[in-house]
Short mmCIF file of C-alpha atoms in Angstrom, two decimals:
data_model
loop_
_atom_site.label_atom_id
_atom_site.label_comp_id
_atom_site.label_asym_id
_atom_site.label_seq_id
_atom_site.Cartn_x
_atom_site.Cartn_y
_atom_site.Cartn_z
CA MET A 251 -31.88 29.93 5.37
CA ASN A 252 -29.68 26.97 4.33
CA ASP A 253 -26.17 28.28 5.05
CA ILE A 254 -23.48 25.97 3.66
CA ILE A 255 -19.81 25.97 2.70
CA LEU A 256 -19.16 25.45 -0.99
CA LEU A 257 -15.73 24.17 -2.03
CA LYS A 258 -14.47 24.13 -5.61
CA GLN A 259 -12.13 21.36 -6.69
CA GLY A 260 -8.89 22.05 -8.54
CA GLU A 261 -7.10 19.78 -10.96
CA ILE A 262 -9.12 16.77 -9.80
CA VAL A 263 -11.73 17.79 -12.40
CA LEU A 264 -9.18 16.98 -15.12
CA LYS A 265 -8.96 13.34 -14.04
CA GLY A 266 -10.52 10.63 -16.16
CA LEU A 267 -11.90 7.29 -15.07
CA ASN A 268 -10.13 7.46 -11.69
CA ARG A 269 -11.58 10.85 -10.76
CA SER A 270 -13.94 9.31 -8.22
CA ARG A 271 -10.95 7.97 -6.27
CA PHE A 272 -9.48 11.46 -5.91
CA GLU A 273 -12.86 12.96 -4.99
CA GLY A 274 -13.40 10.24 -2.41
CA ARG A 275 -10.06 10.99 -0.81
CA LEU A 276 -10.81 14.71 -0.74
CA VAL A 277 -14.23 14.19 0.87
CA SER A 278 -12.63 11.87 3.44
CA ASN A 279 -9.94 14.45 4.26
CA ILE A 280 -12.56 17.19 4.67
CA LYS A 281 -14.67 15.02 6.97
CA HIS A 282 -11.67 14.26 9.15
CA ARG A 283 -10.56 17.90 9.28
CA LEU A 284 -14.03 19.19 10.24
CA GLU A 285 -14.85 16.63 12.94
CA ARG A 286 -14.04 19.06 15.75
CA PHE A 287 -16.40 21.73 14.39
CA GLY A 288 -19.61 19.70 14.54
CA LYS A 289 -21.62 17.28 12.43
CA PHE A 290 -21.70 17.99 8.71
CA LYS A 291 -23.07 16.33 5.62
CA ILE A 292 -20.22 16.40 3.09
CA TYR A 293 -20.54 15.22 -0.50
CA ALA A 294 -19.19 15.83 -4.01
CA LEU A 295 -21.40 16.87 -6.91
CA GLN A 296 -20.66 18.61 -10.22
CA SER A 297 -16.99 19.42 -9.48
CA ALA A 298 -17.85 20.95 -6.11
CA ILE A 299 -17.85 19.76 -2.50
CA TYR A 300 -20.83 20.65 -0.35
CA VAL A 301 -20.43 21.05 3.41
CA GLU A 302 -23.86 21.25 5.02
CA PRO A 303 -24.30 21.61 8.81
CA LYS A 304 -26.61 19.01 10.33
CA ASP A 305 -27.61 21.23 13.25
CA ASP A 306 -27.19 24.71 14.68
CA ALA A 307 -24.35 23.59 16.97
CA CYS A 308 -21.88 23.48 14.06
CA ASP A 309 -19.08 26.05 14.14
CA MET A 310 -19.37 27.37 10.60
CA ASP A 311 -16.64 29.99 11.04
CA GLY A 312 -14.15 27.42 12.32
CA ALA A 313 -15.06 24.97 9.57
CA PHE A 314 -14.65 27.67 6.93
CA GLU A 315 -11.14 28.56 8.15
CA ALA A 316 -10.15 24.88 8.26
CA CYS A 317 -11.31 24.35 4.68
CA LEU A 318 -8.90 27.03 3.46
CA ASP A 319 -5.94 24.77 4.32
CA ILE A 320 -7.15 21.52 2.74
CA PHE A 321 -5.19 20.48 -0.33
CA GLY A 322 -7.39 19.76 -3.34
CA VAL A 323 -9.62 22.81 -2.80
CA VAL A 324 -9.04 25.90 -4.96
CA SER A 325 -11.74 28.15 -3.51
CA VAL A 326 -13.98 28.33 -0.45
CA THR A 327 -17.14 30.34 0.05
CA ARG A 328 -20.12 30.58 2.37
CA ALA A 329 -23.31 30.14 0.37
CA ALA A 330 -27.05 29.86 0.87
CA ALA A 331 -29.42 27.60 -1.04
CA CYS A 332 -32.98 28.03 -2.26
CA GLU A 333 -35.34 26.61 -4.86
CA LYS A 334 -34.49 27.16 -8.51
CA ASP A 335 -36.83 30.10 -9.05
CA LYS A 336 -35.73 33.57 -10.16
CA ASP A 337 -37.72 35.41 -7.49
CA ALA A 338 -36.57 33.08 -4.73
CA ILE A 339 -32.98 33.58 -5.86
CA ALA A 340 -33.32 37.38 -5.89
CA ALA A 341 -34.96 37.39 -2.46
CA LEU A 342 -32.21 35.19 -1.06
CA ALA A 343 -29.50 37.44 -2.52
CA LYS A 344 -31.07 40.52 -0.90
CA THR A 345 -31.22 38.93 2.56
CA TYR A 346 -28.12 36.71 2.58
CA LEU A 347 -25.75 39.32 1.16
CA ALA A 348 -27.36 42.41 2.75
CA ASP A 349 -24.32 43.29 4.86
CA ALA A 350 -21.90 42.80 1.97
CA MET A 351 -24.08 44.85 -0.37
CA THR A 352 -24.34 47.67 2.14
CA GLN A 353 -20.58 47.81 2.73
CA ALA A 354 -19.55 47.56 -0.94
CA LYS A 355 -19.33 50.61 -3.18
CA SER A 356 -20.01 48.62 -6.34
CA PHE A 357 -21.19 45.16 -7.41
CA LYS A 358 -22.08 42.91 -10.27
CA VAL A 359 -23.91 39.58 -10.58
CA GLU A 360 -22.42 36.52 -12.26
CA SER A 361 -24.59 33.48 -12.93
CA LYS A 362 -23.56 29.92 -13.76
CA ARG A 363 -25.97 27.22 -14.90
CA SER A 364 -24.84 23.64 -14.39
CA ASP A 365 -28.50 22.70 -14.72
CA LYS A 366 -29.31 23.76 -18.28
CA ARG A 367 -33.01 23.06 -17.74
CA PHE A 368 -33.33 26.37 -15.90
CA PRO A 369 -35.49 28.57 -18.19
CA MET A 370 -33.28 31.70 -18.15
CA THR A 371 -29.81 32.08 -19.62
CA SER A 372 -26.95 33.05 -17.34
CA ILE A 373 -26.96 36.62 -18.69
CA GLN A 374 -30.72 36.96 -18.25
CA LEU A 375 -30.58 35.72 -14.67
CA SER A 376 -27.68 38.04 -13.83
CA GLN A 377 -29.57 41.02 -15.24
CA TYR A 378 -32.75 40.10 -13.37
CA VAL A 379 -31.09 39.58 -9.98
CA GLY A 380 -28.78 42.57 -10.49
CA GLY A 381 -31.72 44.85 -11.25
CA LEU A 382 -33.55 43.89 -8.05
CA LEU A 383 -30.38 44.24 -5.97
CA SER A 384 -29.76 47.68 -7.46
CA GLU A 385 -33.26 48.75 -6.43
CA ALA A 386 -32.84 47.32 -2.92
CA PHE A 387 -29.39 48.88 -2.39
CA PRO A 388 -29.41 52.18 -4.32
CA ASP A 389 -26.16 53.38 -2.71
CA THR A 390 -24.22 50.46 -4.20
CA ALA A 391 -23.39 51.15 -7.83
CA VAL A 392 -23.43 48.58 -10.62
CA ASP A 393 -19.94 48.01 -12.08
CA VAL A 394 -19.59 45.03 -14.40
CA HIS A 395 -15.87 45.67 -15.09
CA ASP A 396 -14.20 46.16 -11.71
CA PRO A 397 -16.74 45.63 -8.91
CA GLU A 398 -15.86 45.61 -5.23
CA LEU A 399 -18.34 42.74 -4.69
CA THR A 400 -19.24 39.95 -7.08
CA VAL A 401 -22.56 38.28 -6.31
CA THR A 402 -22.52 34.76 -7.70
CA VAL A 403 -25.61 32.72 -8.51
CA GLU A 404 -25.14 29.04 -9.30
CA ILE A 405 -27.92 26.87 -10.67
CA ARG A 406 -26.97 23.32 -9.77
CA ASP A 407 -28.72 19.94 -9.75
CA LEU A 408 -30.13 20.09 -6.23
CA ALA A 409 -30.78 23.80 -5.73
CA ALA A 410 -29.79 27.36 -6.55
CA TYR A 411 -26.92 28.85 -4.55
CA VAL A 412 -26.06 32.45 -3.80
CA HIS A 413 -22.70 33.63 -2.49
CA GLY A 414 -20.21 36.47 -2.51
CA THR A 415 -16.60 36.48 -3.68
CA PRO A 416 -14.85 33.13 -3.00
CA VAL A 417 -11.66 32.96 -0.93
CA PRO A 418 -8.69 31.14 -2.54
CA GLY A 419 -8.06 27.67 -1.13
CA ALA A 420 -4.81 25.72 -0.67
CA GLY A 421 -4.88 24.20 -4.18
CA GLY A 422 -2.93 21.06 -5.01
CA MET A 423 -4.30 17.55 -4.64
CA PRO A 424 -5.84 15.67 -1.69
CA VAL A 425 -3.27 14.35 0.77
CA GLY A 426 -3.00 10.58 0.38
CA ALA A 427 -4.23 10.50 -3.21
CA ASN A 428 -0.70 10.10 -4.63
CA GLY A 429 0.91 7.72 -2.17
CA LYS A 430 3.18 8.01 0.82
CA VAL A 431 6.77 9.16 1.39
CA VAL A 432 9.38 9.47 4.09
CA SER A 433 10.31 13.14 4.50
CA LEU A 434 13.56 14.12 6.19
CA LEU A 435 12.66 16.89 8.63
CA SER A 436 15.43 18.95 10.21
CA GLY A 437 15.05 22.11 12.23
CA GLY A 438 15.97 24.38 9.33
CA ILE A 439 13.95 26.42 6.86
CA ASP A 440 14.11 24.17 3.80
CA SER A 441 12.86 20.77 4.94
CA PRO A 442 9.48 21.95 6.34
CA VAL A 443 8.89 23.76 3.04
CA SER A 444 9.76 20.63 1.04
CA THR A 445 7.39 18.58 3.23
CA TYR A 446 4.61 21.10 2.60
CA MET A 447 5.27 21.15 -1.14
CA ILE A 448 5.20 17.37 -1.56
CA ALA A 449 2.04 17.14 0.57
CA LYS A 450 0.45 19.68 -1.78
CA ARG A 451 0.90 17.14 -4.57
CA GLY A 452 -1.37 14.75 -2.72
CA VAL A 453 1.31 12.81 -0.85
CA GLU A 454 1.06 11.54 2.72
CA THR A 455 4.28 12.22 4.62
CA VAL A 456 6.11 10.31 7.35
CA PRO A 457 8.58 12.82 8.87
CA VAL A 458 11.95 11.46 10.00
CA HIS A 459 14.26 13.49 12.23
CA PHE A 460 17.82 12.53 13.17
CA PHE A 461 18.61 13.50 16.77
CA SER A 462 22.13 13.72 18.24
CA PHE A 463 21.72 14.20 21.98
CA PRO A 464 23.67 15.51 23.89
CA TYR A 465 25.41 17.33 21.02
CA THR A 466 22.02 18.77 20.13
CA SER A 467 19.66 19.82 22.89
CA MET A 468 16.17 18.68 23.83
CA GLN A 469 15.00 22.12 22.67
CA ALA A 470 16.19 21.16 19.17
CA LYS A 471 13.98 18.08 19.28
CA GLU A 472 11.00 20.07 20.52
CA LYS A 473 11.62 22.61 17.77
CA VAL A 474 11.21 19.89 15.13
CA LEU A 475 8.03 18.59 16.77
CA THR A 476 6.69 22.15 16.75
CA LEU A 477 7.47 22.39 13.03
CA ALA A 478 5.66 19.11 12.44
CA LYS A 479 2.67 20.39 14.38
CA GLU A 480 2.61 23.55 12.25
CA LEU A 481 2.68 21.39 9.11
CA THR A 482 -0.37 19.39 10.25
CA ARG A 483 -2.41 22.44 9.29
CA TYR A 484 -1.90 21.21 5.72
CA CYS A 485 -0.69 17.61 6.02
CA GLY A 486 -3.04 16.33 8.71
CA ARG A 487 -1.80 14.40 11.72
CA MET A 488 1.64 12.83 11.39
CA ASP A 489 3.80 10.28 13.21
CA VAL A 490 7.29 11.74 13.52
CA LYS A 491 10.12 9.20 13.67
CA ILE A 492 12.94 10.41 15.93
CA VAL A 493 16.10 8.49 15.00
CA PRO A 494 19.01 8.44 17.52
CA PHE A 495 22.04 9.46 15.49
CA THR A 496 24.72 10.17 18.10
CA HIS A 497 26.58 6.85 17.95
CA ILE A 498 26.73 6.90 14.15
CA GLN A 499 28.22 10.39 14.12
CA GLU A 500 30.74 9.53 16.80
CA GLU A 501 31.88 6.46 14.86
CA ILE A 502 32.28 8.52 11.70
CA ARG A 503 34.25 11.16 13.62
CA ASP A 504 36.58 8.59 15.16
CA LYS A 505 37.24 6.36 12.14
CA CYS A 506 36.78 8.33 8.91
CA PRO A 507 38.48 11.21 7.03
CA GLU A 508 37.23 14.57 8.26
CA ASP A 509 36.45 16.00 4.83
CA LEU A 510 33.95 13.15 4.25
CA PHE A 511 32.08 13.46 7.59
CA THR A 512 28.98 15.17 6.23
CA LEU A 513 28.69 12.93 3.18
CA LEU A 514 29.07 9.76 5.22
CA MET A 515 26.49 11.04 7.69
CA ARG A 516 24.01 11.72 4.88
CA ARG A 517 24.57 8.26 3.39
CA PHE A 518 23.56 6.80 6.76
CA MET A 519 20.49 9.04 6.79
CA MET A 520 19.48 7.79 3.37
CA ARG A 521 19.98 4.16 4.35
CA ILE A 522 17.87 4.56 7.48
CA ALA A 523 15.23 6.55 5.58
CA HIS A 524 15.08 3.71 3.04
CA ARG A 525 14.50 1.11 5.75
CA LEU A 526 11.77 3.23 7.37
CA ALA A 527 10.17 3.83 3.97
CA VAL A 528 9.94 0.10 3.29
CA GLN A 529 8.64 -0.50 6.82
CA HIS A 530 5.83 2.05 6.43
CA GLY A 531 4.87 1.45 2.82
CA CYS A 532 6.47 4.62 1.45
CA LYS A 533 7.52 4.81 -2.19
CA ALA A 534 10.07 7.66 -2.08
CA ILE A 535 12.31 9.78 0.12
CA VAL A 536 11.85 13.57 0.29
CA THR A 537 14.63 15.95 1.30
CA GLY A 538 15.04 19.70 1.61
CA GLU A 539 18.20 19.72 -0.51
CA ASN A 540 18.77 22.84 -2.59
CA LEU A 541 21.32 22.70 -5.40
CA GLY A 542 24.56 24.48 -4.51
CA GLN A 543 23.37 25.85 -1.18
CA VAL A 544 25.96 23.98 0.93
CA ALA A 545 28.87 21.66 0.25
CA SER A 546 26.78 18.49 0.60
CA GLN A 547 24.32 19.73 -2.01
CA THR A 548 26.48 19.78 -5.11
CA MET A 549 25.49 17.43 -7.91
CA GLU A 550 28.42 15.15 -7.11
CA ALA A 551 27.60 15.11 -3.40
CA MET A 552 23.94 14.34 -3.94
CA ALA A 553 24.87 11.54 -6.32
CA VAL A 554 27.04 9.72 -3.79
CA THR A 555 24.63 10.20 -0.87
CA GLY A 556 21.71 8.96 -2.96
CA ALA A 557 23.62 5.94 -4.23
CA VAL A 558 22.73 3.89 -1.12
CA THR A 559 19.02 3.67 -1.99
CA ASP A 560 17.07 2.62 -5.05
CA LEU A 561 14.00 4.57 -3.96
CA PRO A 562 13.28 7.84 -5.79
CA ILE A 563 14.67 10.87 -3.93
CA LEU A 564 12.36 13.85 -4.36
CA ARG A 565 13.74 17.36 -3.78
CA PRO A 566 10.86 19.87 -4.06
CA VAL A 567 12.98 22.98 -3.34
CA ILE A 568 16.05 22.05 -5.37
CA GLY A 569 15.64 24.84 -7.93
CA MET A 570 14.44 27.61 -5.61
CA ASP A 571 16.62 30.39 -4.26
CA LYS A 572 16.68 31.09 -0.53
CA GLU A 573 14.33 34.06 -0.69
CA GLU A 574 11.72 31.98 -2.50
CA ILE A 575 11.96 29.27 0.14
CA ILE A 576 11.68 31.83 2.95
CA THR A 577 8.59 33.32 1.30
CA VAL A 578 6.87 29.91 1.37
CA ALA A 579 8.05 29.30 4.95
CA ARG A 580 6.47 32.57 6.06
CA LYS A 581 3.27 31.74 4.19
CA ILE A 582 2.84 28.35 5.88
CA GLY A 583 3.88 29.59 9.32
CA THR A 584 7.12 27.64 9.86
CA PHE A 585 9.72 30.38 9.37
CA GLU A 586 9.73 31.82 12.90
CA THR A 587 10.16 28.36 14.41
CA SER A 588 12.85 27.36 11.90
CA ILE A 589 15.08 30.30 12.85
CA LEU A 590 15.05 29.54 16.57
CA PRO A 591 18.70 29.07 17.68
CA TYR A 592 18.59 25.32 18.37
CA GLU A 593 20.93 23.45 16.04
CA ASP A 594 20.24 20.03 14.55
CA CYS A 595 22.54 17.07 13.92
CA CYS A 596 23.78 18.44 10.58
CA THR A 597 25.85 21.00 12.50
CA VAL A 598 27.61 18.35 14.61
CA PHE A 599 31.25 17.55 13.69
CA THR A 600 31.11 19.75 10.59
CA PRO A 601 34.41 19.48 8.66
CA LYS A 602 36.48 22.61 8.12
CA HIS A 603 36.96 21.77 4.44
CA PRO A 604 34.15 19.48 3.28
CA ARG A 605 34.55 17.59 0.02
CA THR A 606 32.34 19.14 -2.68
CA LYS A 607 33.21 16.79 -5.56
CA PRO A 608 33.48 13.37 -3.95
CA ARG A 609 33.92 10.08 -5.73
CA LEU A 610 31.77 7.12 -4.79
CA HIS A 611 34.69 4.73 -4.25
CA GLU A 612 36.18 7.15 -1.67
CA LEU A 613 33.02 6.98 0.42
CA GLU A 614 32.77 3.22 0.12
CA GLU A 615 36.42 2.81 1.18
CA ALA A 616 35.89 5.06 4.22
CA GLU A 617 32.82 3.06 5.26
CA GLN A 618 34.86 -0.13 5.45
CA ALA A 619 36.08 1.11 8.84
CA LEU A 620 32.48 1.16 10.13
CA ASP A 621 29.99 -1.51 11.13
CA VAL A 622 27.43 -0.04 8.75
CA GLU A 623 24.69 -2.63 9.22
CA GLY A 624 25.15 -2.79 12.97
CA LEU A 625 24.92 0.98 13.36
CA ILE A 626 21.82 1.15 11.17
CA GLN A 627 20.07 -1.60 13.09
CA GLU A 628 20.96 -0.02 16.42
CA ALA A 629 19.39 3.25 15.31
CA LEU A 630 16.27 1.53 13.94
CA ASP A 631 15.82 -0.47 17.16
CA ASN A 632 15.64 2.78 19.14
CA VAL A 633 13.44 4.96 16.93
CA GLU A 634 10.98 7.03 18.95
CA GLU A 635 7.57 7.70 17.40
CA VAL A 636 5.69 10.88 18.29
CA ARG A 637 2.21 11.51 16.94
CA VAL A 638 1.52 15.19 16.31
CA ARG A 639 -1.90 16.73 15.73
CA ARG A 640 -2.94 20.25 15.06
#
């Protein structure tokens, strides 16, 4: 029996002349993700991706679970193939889905014909296979409206395929198909969610974390690396850039008005993120900013902090409320790590009364007391790179 994994593509099928580029990226991502589960033949055909084991040593269960987290895939199912003959299809359905048929209280058969040369219509094939399954499993009732099990028969170019109900995939678009960004990754709840959401749109991410030792602990740094590792489930391996931020914050504390501390700090973050983006071929900066959540996330505040870069600043969670963000964080597995009590640099030297409606000229005047370029270069010269894998 030819047991395979059948993956259905999402919005890639809506692409025009460049569709092959997106499919190629998706196939490449799947190959990379499944390397540790054995040797597979992976190829795209008729809006589906076929994952065929090359030998019995392949871990099909592990590969199946990994496929559920690959962006660009909307559904995943285990399937078996046979020749395009009605009796062969019915026989395969009876053997391949025997356990599922026995456990289910009701079923129906759905047929799809990509190969229109097959002599039976979809309805005729469904009725034929359904009748034989009903005879073979008399305790499982036929229910075409609300069945517990849907048996699917697909007539495709190379073979006929039989499978049960598909499992929803991660959706989105293949990581890397829509470019590369720098993503600011703190230890909070929002930034891992924003990184996940932009990766779901087919974007490769370069996480950047600003670290203020000894004001923030080594546990805070490890917390962020743990978050990055949890994100690799969806984003693939990543190189986290750890930027030393202590000296910059101390200079701001010593030489600038207290109510502008946070805004000045974020302007430095944006400048450094811009330099790292250019260095690594990234076309935008991603943040976890959420409109109105804190003082530095008013419209006026975001305008002055973003004024130091001409790169697009993408804010995937800007319109979500906190409960919505937490729901996504729980779904992707980052929430429990994010709430660990290790603070990041954003909590260092927090002003008692932060400015919520700043004016750009006020920030620029305050920065005249700082060696802006020297501080940026010092931080860039000491960036630590940590590669994280799942």
